[in-house]
Amino acid sequence: MNRVTLFRIVEKLYRALSRVTVENEDLLPAEGPVLIVMNHISFWDFPALTLQRRRDDWNVFIASSYKNHPVFSRIANSVQLVWIDRGKADFTAIKQAYGWLQNGGAFSLSPEGTRSRSKALLRAKEGVAMIALKASVPIVPVGIVGSDRIFADLLKLRRAKVTMRFGPPESYPPIDPERRSESLREMTDDIMCRIGALLPDAMHGFYAGNPAIERIRAEWRGRYPGMSLPDSDRTA
């Protein structure tokens, strides 16, 4: 099965199981290497990327724990998803992600490195900044809300409301080698605040109260007048 066929099947399944809305999709570059960064609250987060129609040349990491799964392993291998061992620094997986970007594709990951059980943002790891800088690619933030309710709501015979919201691409200059650790941390936090700017305030978690989130929202409102952003009192 080729990736486009698989993506369309997953898209139809996603729309059948949820009431999903994709916002600001036009902000995702239609071509060229880009790192798509998103919060991670559910199994259904990354499959939601099949709902956008800007590009099909995107890829993601998949946990090596699924390698022996009779279905997921076949699907992952057929569309060349990147296996990653989350129990260690998997440089082979990172190299593959870098190669995908170098070939002009889009790669998506969660800077948090794991699923947030609380649904609020966790403190991110610096790996996302290192990949973006090494590959010299812009990042596109994505905030997803409600995907954690899909299974639970199905048990109640209803479809969960899911919102996937894109932000504009952002490029970062090379970091100061004399401040490498601090610069990577600052860049990582900025990336997370951009994701936070696309989420309701109740989901800001570790980044709650960070003034950069409102600064970023104000900047986007000025640059993209029609851009959809969450209100503080909204749940999506």
Coordinates of N, CA and C in Angstrom, one line a residue:
M1 N 0.8 -1.2 0.0 CA 0.0 0.0 0.0 C 0.9 1.2 0.0
N2 N 0.6 2.2 -0.9 CA 1.4 3.4 -0.9 C 0.9 4.4 0.1
R3 N 1.7 5.4 0.4 CA 1.4 6.3 1.6 C 0.1 7.1 1.3
V4 N -0.1 7.6 0.1 CA -1.3 8.4 -0.2 C -2.5 7.6 0.0
T5 N -2.6 6.4 -0.5 CA -3.7 5.5 -0.2 C -4.0 5.3 1.2
L6 N -2.9 5.0 2.0 CA -3.0 4.8 3.4 C -3.5 6.1 4.1
F7 N -3.0 7.2 3.7 CA -3.4 8.5 4.4 C -4.9 8.7 4.1
R8 N -5.4 8.5 2.9 CA -6.8 8.7 2.7 C -7.7 7.8 3.5
I9 N -7.2 6.5 3.7 CA -8.0 5.6 4.5 C -8.0 6.1 5.9
V10 N -6.9 6.5 6.5 CA -6.8 7.0 7.8 C -7.7 8.2 8.0
E11 N -7.6 9.1 7.0 CA -8.4 10.3 7.0 C -9.9 10.0 7.1
K12 N -10.4 9.1 6.3 CA -11.8 8.7 6.3 C -12.2 8.1 7.7
L13 N -11.3 7.3 8.2 CA -11.6 6.7 9.6 C -11.6 7.8 10.6
Y14 N -10.7 8.7 10.6 CA -10.6 9.8 11.6 C -11.9 10.6 11.5
R15 N -12.4 10.9 10.3 CA -13.6 11.7 10.2 C -14.8 11.0 10.6
A16 N -14.8 9.7 10.5 CA -15.9 8.8 10.9 C -16.0 8.7 12.4
L17 N -14.9 8.7 13.1 CA -14.8 8.5 14.5 C -14.9 9.8 15.3
S18 N -14.7 11.0 14.6 CA -14.7 12.2 15.4 C -15.3 13.4 14.6
R19 N -15.6 14.4 15.3 CA -16.0 15.7 14.6 C -14.8 16.6 14.6
V20 N -14.0 16.5 13.5 CA -12.7 17.1 13.5 C -12.7 18.4 12.7
T21 N -12.0 19.4 13.1 CA -11.8 20.6 12.4 C -10.3 20.9 12.2
V22 N -9.9 21.3 11.0 CA -8.5 21.6 10.8 C -8.5 23.1 10.5
E23 N -7.7 23.9 11.3 CA -7.6 25.3 11.1 C -6.3 25.8 10.7
N24 N -6.3 26.8 9.9 CA -5.0 27.5 9.4 C -4.1 26.6 8.6
E25 N -4.8 25.6 7.9 CA -4.0 24.6 7.1 C -3.1 25.3 6.1
D26 N -3.6 26.5 5.6 CA -2.8 27.1 4.5 C -1.5 27.7 5.0
L27 N -1.2 27.7 6.3 CA 0.1 28.1 6.9 C 1.2 27.1 6.7
L28 N 0.8 25.8 6.5 CA 1.8 24.8 6.3 C 2.3 24.9 4.9
P29 N 3.6 25.1 4.7 CA 4.2 25.2 3.4 C 3.9 23.9 2.6
A30 N 3.5 24.1 1.3 CA 3.1 23.0 0.4 C 4.3 22.2 -0.1
E31 N 5.5 22.7 0.1 CA 6.7 22.0 -0.4 C 7.9 22.5 0.4
G32 N 9.0 21.7 0.3 CA 10.2 22.1 1.0 C 10.3 21.5 2.3
P33 N 11.5 21.3 2.8 CA 11.7 20.6 4.2 C 11.1 21.5 5.3
V34 N 10.5 20.9 6.2 CA 9.9 21.6 7.3 C 9.7 20.6 8.5
L35 N 9.9 21.1 9.7 CA 9.7 20.3 10.9 C 8.4 20.7 11.5
I36 N 7.4 19.7 11.5 CA 6.1 20.0 12.1 C 6.1 19.5 13.6
V37 N 5.9 20.4 14.5 CA 6.0 20.1 15.9 C 4.7 20.3 16.6
M38 N 4.3 19.3 17.4 CA 2.9 19.3 18.0 C 2.9 18.8 19.4
N39 N 1.9 19.2 20.1 CA 1.7 18.6 21.5 C 1.3 17.1 21.3
H40 N 1.4 16.4 22.4 CA 1.1 14.9 22.2 C 0.3 14.5 23.4
I41 N -1.0 14.2 23.1 CA -1.9 13.8 24.2 C -2.6 12.5 23.9
S42 N -2.4 11.9 22.7 CA -3.2 10.7 22.4 C -2.5 10.0 21.2
F43 N -2.9 8.7 21.1 CA -2.5 7.9 20.0 C -3.0 8.5 18.7
W44 N -4.1 9.3 18.7 CA -4.7 9.9 17.5 C -4.0 11.2 17.1
D45 N -3.0 11.7 17.7 CA -2.4 13.0 17.3 C -1.8 13.0 16.0
F46 N -0.8 12.1 15.7 CA -0.1 12.2 14.5 C -0.9 11.7 13.3
P47 N -1.8 10.7 13.5 CA -2.7 10.4 12.4 C -3.6 11.5 11.9
A48 N -3.8 12.5 12.8 CA -4.6 13.7 12.4 C -3.9 14.5 11.2
L49 N -2.6 14.3 11.0 CA -1.9 15.0 9.9 C -2.4 14.5 8.6
T50 N -3.1 13.4 8.5 CA -3.7 12.9 7.3 C -4.8 13.8 6.8
L51 N -5.4 14.6 7.8 CA -6.5 15.4 7.5 C -6.2 16.7 6.6
Q52 N -4.9 17.1 6.7 CA -4.5 18.2 5.9 C -4.2 17.7 4.5
R53 N -4.4 18.6 3.5 CA -4.2 18.2 2.1 C -3.1 19.0 1.4
R54 N -2.3 19.7 2.2 CA -1.2 20.5 1.7 C -0.1 19.6 1.2
R55 N 0.2 18.5 1.9 CA 1.3 17.6 1.4 C 1.1 16.2 2.0
D56 N 1.6 15.3 1.3 CA 1.6 13.9 1.7 C 3.0 13.3 2.0
D57 N 4.0 14.2 1.8 CA 5.4 13.7 2.0 C 5.9 14.0 3.4
W58 N 5.1 13.7 4.4 CA 5.5 13.9 5.8 C 5.7 12.5 6.4
N59 N 6.5 12.5 7.5 CA 6.9 11.3 8.1 C 6.9 11.6 9.6
V60 N 6.9 10.5 10.4 CA 6.9 10.6 11.9 C 7.8 9.4 12.4
F61 N 8.1 9.6 13.7 CA 8.7 8.4 14.5 C 7.6 7.5 14.9
I62 N 7.9 6.2 15.0 CA 7.0 5.2 15.6 C 7.8 4.4 16.6
A63 N 7.3 4.2 17.8 CA 8.0 3.5 18.8 C 8.4 2.1 18.4
S64 N 9.6 1.7 18.7 CA 10.1 0.4 18.4 C 9.3 -0.8 19.1
S65 N 8.5 -0.4 20.1 CA 7.7 -1.4 20.8 C 6.6 -2.0 19.9
Y66 N 6.3 -1.3 18.8 CA 5.3 -1.8 17.9 C 5.9 -2.7 16.8
K67 N 7.2 -2.9 16.8 CA 7.8 -3.7 15.7 C 7.3 -5.1 15.5
N68 N 6.8 -5.6 16.6 CA 6.3 -7.0 16.6 C 4.7 -7.0 16.4
H69 N 4.1 -5.8 16.3 CA 2.7 -5.8 16.2 C 2.3 -6.2 14.8
P70 N 1.4 -7.2 14.6 CA 1.1 -7.7 13.3 C 0.5 -6.7 12.3
V71 N -0.1 -5.6 12.8 CA -0.7 -4.6 11.9 C 0.2 -3.4 11.8
F72 N 0.5 -2.8 12.9 CA 1.3 -1.6 12.9 C 2.7 -1.7 12.2
S73 N 3.3 -2.9 12.5 CA 4.6 -3.0 11.9 C 4.6 -3.1 10.3
R74 N 3.6 -3.7 9.8 CA 3.4 -3.8 8.3 C 3.1 -2.4 7.8
I75 N 2.2 -1.7 8.4 CA 1.9 -0.4 7.9 C 3.1 0.5 8.0
A76 N 3.8 0.5 9.1 CA 5.0 1.4 9.3 C 6.0 1.1 8.3
N77 N 6.3 -0.1 8.0 CA 7.3 -0.5 7.0 C 6.9 -0.1 5.6
S78 N 5.6 -0.3 5.3 CA 5.1 0.0 3.9 C 5.2 1.4 3.5
V79 N 5.1 2.3 4.5 CA 5.2 3.8 4.2 C 6.5 4.4 4.8
Q80 N 7.4 3.6 5.2 CA 8.7 4.1 5.7 C 8.7 5.0 6.9
L81 N 7.8 4.7 7.8 CA 7.9 5.4 9.1 C 9.2 5.1 9.8
V82 N 9.7 6.0 10.6 CA 11.0 5.9 11.3 C 10.9 5.2 12.6
W83 N 11.4 4.0 12.8 CA 11.4 3.4 14.1 C 12.3 4.1 15.1
I84 N 11.9 4.3 16.3 CA 12.7 4.9 17.3 C 12.6 4.2 18.6
D85 N 13.8 4.0 19.3 CA 13.8 3.4 20.6 C 13.7 4.5 21.6
R86 N 12.6 4.7 22.3 CA 12.4 5.8 23.2 C 13.1 5.6 24.5
G87 N 13.7 4.5 24.7 CA 14.4 4.2 26.0 C 15.8 4.7 26.0
K88 N 16.3 5.3 24.9 CA 17.6 5.7 24.8 C 17.7 6.9 23.8
A89 N 18.9 7.5 23.6 CA 19.2 8.4 22.6 C 19.4 7.7 21.3
D90 N 18.4 7.6 20.5 CA 18.4 6.8 19.3 C 18.9 7.6 18.1
F91 N 20.2 7.6 17.9 CA 20.9 8.5 16.9 C 20.6 8.0 15.5
T92 N 20.3 6.7 15.4 CA 20.0 6.1 14.0 C 18.7 6.7 13.6
A93 N 17.7 6.8 14.5 CA 16.4 7.4 14.1 C 16.5 8.8 13.8
I94 N 17.3 9.5 14.6 CA 17.5 11.0 14.4 C 18.1 11.2 13.0
K95 N 19.1 10.4 12.7 CA 19.8 10.5 11.4 C 18.8 10.3 10.2
Q96 N 17.9 9.3 10.4 CA 16.9 9.1 9.4 C 15.9 10.3 9.2
A97 N 15.5 10.9 10.3 CA 14.7 12.0 10.3 C 15.4 13.2 9.6
Y98 N 16.6 13.3 9.9 CA 17.5 14.4 9.2 C 17.5 14.1 7.7
G99 N 17.7 12.9 7.3 CA 17.8 12.5 5.9 C 16.5 12.8 5.2
W100 N 15.4 12.5 5.9 CA 14.0 12.8 5.3 C 13.9 14.3 5.0
L101 N 14.3 15.1 5.9 CA 14.3 16.6 5.7 C 15.2 17.0 4.6
Q102 N 16.4 16.4 4.6 CA 17.4 16.8 3.6 C 16.9 16.5 2.2
N103 N 16.0 15.5 2.1 CA 15.4 15.1 0.8 C 14.2 16.0 0.5
G104 N 13.9 17.0 1.3 CA 12.8 17.9 1.0 C 11.5 17.6 1.6
G105 N 11.4 16.6 2.4 CA 10.1 16.2 3.0 C 9.8 17.0 4.3
A106 N 8.6 16.7 4.9 CA 8.2 17.2 6.2 C 8.3 16.1 7.2
F107 N 8.8 16.5 8.4 CA 8.9 15.5 9.4 C 8.2 16.0 10.7
S108 N 7.4 15.2 11.3 CA 6.6 15.6 12.5 C 7.1 14.9 13.7
L109 N 7.1 15.7 14.8 CA 7.5 15.0 16.1 C 6.9 15.9 17.2
S110 N 6.9 15.3 18.4 CA 6.5 16.0 19.6 C 7.8 16.4 20.4
P111 N 8.0 17.7 20.6 CA 9.2 18.1 21.4 C 9.2 17.5 22.8
E112 N 8.0 17.2 23.3 CA 7.9 16.6 24.7 C 8.5 15.2 24.8
G113 N 8.6 14.5 23.7 CA 9.2 13.2 23.7 C 8.3 12.1 24.3
T114 N 7.1 12.4 24.8 CA 6.2 11.4 25.3 C 4.8 12.0 25.4
R115 N 3.9 11.1 25.6 CA 2.5 11.5 25.7 C 2.2 12.2 27.0
S116 N 1.5 13.3 27.0 CA 1.2 14.0 28.3 C -0.1 13.4 28.8
R117 N 0.0 12.7 30.0 CA -1.2 12.1 30.6 C -2.2 13.1 31.1
S118 N -1.6 14.3 31.5 CA -2.5 15.4 32.0 C -3.1 16.2 30.9
K119 N -2.7 16.0 29.7 CA -3.2 16.7 28.5 C -2.5 18.1 28.4
A120 N -1.8 18.5 29.4 CA -1.1 19.9 29.4 C 0.3 19.7 29.0
L121 N 0.9 20.8 28.5 CA 2.2 20.7 27.9 C 3.3 20.3 29.0
L122 N 4.2 19.4 28.6 CA 5.3 19.0 29.4 C 6.5 19.9 29.0
R123 N 7.5 19.9 29.9 CA 8.7 20.6 29.5 C 9.4 19.8 28.4
A124 N 9.7 20.5 27.3 CA 10.3 19.8 26.1 C 11.7 19.5 26.2
K125 N 12.2 18.5 25.4 CA 13.6 18.2 25.3 C 14.2 19.0 24.2
E126 N 15.5 19.2 24.2 CA 16.2 20.1 23.3 C 16.4 19.4 21.9
G127 N 16.0 18.1 21.8 CA 16.3 17.4 20.5 C 15.6 18.1 19.3
V128 N 14.4 18.6 19.5 CA 13.8 19.2 18.4 C 14.5 20.4 17.9
A129 N 15.1 21.2 18.8 CA 15.9 22.4 18.3 C 17.2 21.9 17.6
M130 N 17.8 20.8 18.1 CA 19.0 20.3 17.4 C 18.7 19.9 16.0
I131 N 17.6 19.2 15.8 CA 17.3 18.7 14.5 C 17.0 19.8 13.6
A132 N 16.2 20.8 14.0 CA 15.9 22.0 13.2 C 17.1 22.7 12.8
L133 N 18.0 22.9 13.7 CA 19.3 23.7 13.4 C 20.2 22.9 12.5
K134 N 20.3 21.6 12.7 CA 21.2 20.8 11.9 C 20.7 20.7 10.5
A135 N 19.4 20.6 10.3 CA 18.8 20.4 9.0 C 18.6 21.8 8.3
S136 N 18.7 22.9 9.1 CA 18.5 24.3 8.6 C 17.1 24.4 8.0
V137 N 16.1 23.9 8.8 CA 14.7 24.0 8.3 C 13.8 24.7 9.3
P138 N 12.7 25.4 8.8 CA 11.8 26.0 9.6 C 10.9 25.0 10.4
I139 N 10.4 25.5 11.5 CA 9.4 24.7 12.2 C 8.0 25.2 12.0
V140 N 7.0 24.3 12.0 CA 5.6 24.7 11.9 C 4.9 24.1 13.2
P141 N 4.5 25.0 14.1 CA 3.8 24.5 15.3 C 2.4 24.0 15.0
V142 N 1.9 23.0 15.7 CA 0.6 22.5 15.6 C 0.0 22.2 17.0
G143 N -1.1 22.7 17.3 CA -1.8 22.4 18.5 C -3.0 21.5 18.3
I144 N -3.1 20.4 19.0 CA -4.3 19.5 18.8 C -5.0 19.4 20.2
V145 N -6.3 19.5 20.1 CA -7.2 19.4 21.3 C -8.3 18.4 21.0
G146 N -8.6 17.6 22.0 CA -9.7 16.7 21.9 C -9.5 15.3 21.4
S147 N -8.3 15.1 20.9 CA -8.0 13.7 20.3 C -7.9 12.7 21.4
D148 N -7.7 13.1 22.7 CA -7.7 12.1 23.8 C -9.1 11.6 24.2
R149 N -10.1 12.3 23.6 CA -11.5 11.9 23.9 C -12.1 10.9 22.9
I150 N -11.4 10.6 21.8 CA -12.0 9.8 20.7 C -12.5 8.4 21.2
F151 N -11.6 7.7 21.9 CA -12.0 6.3 22.4 C -13.1 6.4 23.4
A152 N -12.9 7.3 24.4 CA -13.8 7.4 25.5 C -15.2 7.8 25.0
D153 N -15.3 8.8 24.1 CA -16.6 9.2 23.6 C -17.2 8.1 22.7
L154 N -16.4 7.3 22.0 CA -17.0 6.2 21.2 C -17.8 5.2 22.1
L155 N -17.2 5.0 23.3 CA -17.9 4.1 24.3 C -19.2 4.7 24.7
K156 N -19.4 6.0 24.6 CA -20.6 6.6 24.9 C -21.5 6.9 23.7
L157 N -21.1 6.3 22.6 CA -21.8 6.3 21.3 C -21.9 7.8 20.8
R158 N -20.8 8.5 20.9 CA -20.8 9.9 20.4 C -19.4 10.1 19.8
R159 N -19.3 11.1 19.0 CA -18.0 11.4 18.3 C -17.4 12.6 19.0
A160 N -16.1 12.5 19.4 CA -15.4 13.6 20.0 C -15.2 14.8 19.1
K161 N -15.2 15.9 19.7 CA -14.8 17.1 19.0 C -13.3 17.3 19.0
V162 N -12.7 17.3 17.9 CA -11.2 17.4 17.8 C -10.8 18.7 16.9
T163 N -9.9 19.5 17.4 CA -9.4 20.6 16.7 C -7.9 20.5 16.5
M164 N -7.5 20.6 15.2 CA -6.0 20.6 14.9 C -5.8 22.0 14.3
R165 N -4.9 22.8 14.9 CA -4.7 24.1 14.6 C -3.2 24.4 14.2
F166 N -3.0 24.8 13.0 CA -1.6 25.1 12.5 C -1.2 26.5 12.8
G167 N 0.1 26.7 13.0 CA 0.7 28.0 13.2 C 1.6 28.3 12.0
P168 N 2.1 29.5 11.8 CA 3.0 29.8 10.7 C 4.4 29.3 10.9
P169 N 5.1 29.1 9.8 CA 6.5 28.6 9.9 C 7.4 29.6 10.6
E170 N 8.4 29.1 11.3 CA 9.4 30.0 12.0 C 10.8 29.5 11.8
S171 N 11.7 30.3 11.3 CA 13.1 29.9 11.1 C 13.9 30.5 12.2
Y172 N 14.9 29.8 12.6 CA 15.8 30.2 13.7 C 17.2 30.4 13.2
P173 N 17.9 31.4 13.7 CA 19.3 31.6 13.3 C 20.2 30.6 14.0
P174 N 21.4 30.5 13.5 CA 22.4 29.6 14.2 C 22.6 30.0 15.7
I175 N 22.8 29.1 16.5 CA 23.0 29.4 18.0 C 24.4 29.9 18.2
D176 N 24.5 30.6 19.3 CA 25.8 31.0 19.8 C 26.6 29.8 20.4
P177 N 27.7 29.4 19.8 CA 28.4 28.2 20.3 C 28.9 28.4 21.7
E178 N 29.1 29.6 22.1 CA 29.6 29.9 23.5 C 28.5 29.7 24.5
R179 N 27.3 29.8 24.0 CA 26.1 29.6 24.9 C 25.2 28.5 24.4
R180 N 25.8 27.4 23.9 CA 25.1 26.3 23.3 C 24.0 25.8 24.1
S181 N 24.2 25.4 25.3 CA 23.2 24.8 26.2 C 22.1 25.8 26.4
E182 N 22.4 27.0 26.8 CA 21.4 28.0 27.0 C 20.6 28.3 25.8
S183 N 21.3 28.4 24.6 CA 20.6 28.8 23.4 C 19.6 27.7 22.9
L184 N 20.1 26.4 23.1 CA 19.2 25.3 22.7 C 17.9 25.3 23.6
R185 N 18.1 25.6 24.9 CA 17.0 25.7 25.8 C 16.0 26.8 25.5
E186 N 16.6 28.0 25.1 CA 15.8 29.1 24.8 C 15.0 28.8 23.5
M187 N 15.6 28.2 22.5 CA 14.9 27.9 21.3 C 13.8 26.9 21.5
T188 N 14.1 25.9 22.3 CA 13.1 24.8 22.6 C 11.9 25.5 23.3
D189 N 12.2 26.3 24.3 CA 11.1 27.0 25.0 C 10.2 27.9 24.0
D190 N 10.9 28.5 23.1 CA 10.2 29.4 22.1 C 9.3 28.5 21.3
I191 N 9.8 27.4 20.8 CA 9.0 26.4 20.0 C 7.8 26.0 20.8
M192 N 8.0 25.6 22.1 CA 6.9 25.2 22.9 C 5.8 26.3 23.1
C193 N 6.3 27.5 23.3 CA 5.4 28.6 23.4 C 4.5 28.8 22.2
R194 N 5.1 28.5 21.0 CA 4.4 28.7 19.8 C 3.3 27.6 19.7
I195 N 3.6 26.4 20.2 CA 2.6 25.4 20.3 C 1.5 25.8 21.3
G196 N 2.0 26.3 22.4 CA 1.0 26.8 23.4 C 0.1 27.9 23.0
A197 N 0.6 28.7 22.1 CA -0.2 29.8 21.5 C -1.4 29.3 20.7
L198 N -1.3 28.0 20.3 CA -2.4 27.4 19.5 C -3.3 26.6 20.3
L199 N -3.1 26.5 21.6 CA -3.9 25.7 22.6 C -4.6 26.6 23.6
P200 N -5.7 26.1 24.1 CA -6.4 26.9 25.2 C -5.5 27.0 26.4
D201 N -5.6 28.0 27.2 CA -4.7 28.3 28.3 C -4.6 27.2 29.3
A202 N -5.7 26.4 29.4 CA -5.7 25.3 30.4 C -4.8 24.2 30.0
M203 N -4.3 24.2 28.8 CA -3.4 23.1 28.3 C -1.9 23.6 28.3
H204 N -1.6 24.7 28.9 CA -0.3 25.3 28.8 C 0.7 24.6 29.7
G205 N 0.2 23.9 30.8 CA 1.1 23.1 31.6 C 2.3 23.8 32.1
F206 N 3.5 23.2 31.8 CA 4.8 23.7 32.2 C 5.0 25.2 31.8
Y207 N 4.4 25.5 30.7 CA 4.6 26.9 30.1 C 3.5 27.9 30.5
A208 N 2.6 27.5 31.4 CA 1.5 28.3 31.8 C 2.1 29.7 32.4
G209 N 1.5 30.7 32.0 CA 1.9 32.1 32.4 C 3.1 32.6 31.7
N210 N 3.7 31.9 30.8 CA 4.9 32.4 30.1 C 4.4 33.5 29.2
P211 N 5.0 34.8 29.4 CA 4.5 35.9 28.6 C 4.8 35.8 27.1
A212 N 5.7 34.9 26.7 CA 6.0 34.7 25.3 C 4.7 34.2 24.5
I213 N 3.8 33.5 25.2 CA 2.7 32.9 24.5 C 1.8 34.0 24.0
E214 N 1.5 35.0 24.9 CA 0.6 36.1 24.4 C 1.3 37.0 23.4
R215 N 2.7 37.1 23.6 CA 3.4 37.9 22.6 C 3.4 37.3 21.3
I216 N 3.5 36.0 21.2 CA 3.4 35.3 19.9 C 2.0 35.4 19.3
R217 N 1.0 35.3 20.1 CA -0.4 35.4 19.6 C -0.6 36.8 19.0
A218 N -0.1 37.8 19.8 CA -0.3 39.2 19.3 C 0.5 39.4 18.0
E219 N 1.6 38.8 17.9 CA 2.4 38.9 16.6 C 1.7 38.3 15.5
W220 N 1.1 37.1 15.7 CA 0.4 36.4 14.7 C -0.9 37.1 14.2
R221 N -1.6 37.7 15.2 CA -2.8 38.5 14.9 C -2.5 39.6 13.9
G222 N -1.3 40.2 14.2 CA -0.9 41.3 13.3 C -0.5 40.9 11.9
R223 N 0.2 39.8 11.8 CA 0.7 39.3 10.5 C -0.3 38.5 9.7
Y224 N -1.2 37.8 10.5 CA -2.2 36.9 9.8 C -3.6 37.3 10.3
P225 N -4.2 38.3 9.8 CA -5.5 38.8 10.4 C -6.6 37.8 10.5
G226 N -6.6 36.8 9.5 CA -7.7 35.8 9.5 C -7.3 34.5 10.2
M227 N -6.2 34.5 10.9 CA -5.7 33.3 11.5 C -6.6 32.9 12.7
S228 N -6.9 31.7 12.9 CA -7.7 31.2 14.0 C -6.8 30.9 15.2
L229 N -7.2 31.5 16.3 CA -6.4 31.3 17.6 C -7.4 31.0 18.7
P230 N -7.0 30.3 19.7 CA -8.0 30.0 20.8 C -8.2 31.2 21.7
D231 N -9.4 31.4 22.2 CA -9.6 32.4 23.2 C -9.2 31.8 24.6
S232 N -8.9 32.6 25.6 CA -8.5 32.1 26.9 C -9.5 31.2 27.5
D233 N -10.8 31.5 27.3 CA -11.8 30.7 28.0 C -12.4 29.6 27.1
R234 N -11.8 29.4 25.9 CA -12.3 28.3 25.1 C -11.6 27.0 25.4
T235 N -12.3 25.9 25.1 CA -11.6 24.6 25.3 C -11.0 24.0 24.0
A236 N -11.1 24.7 22.9 CA -10.5 24.3 21.7 C -10.0 25.4 20.9

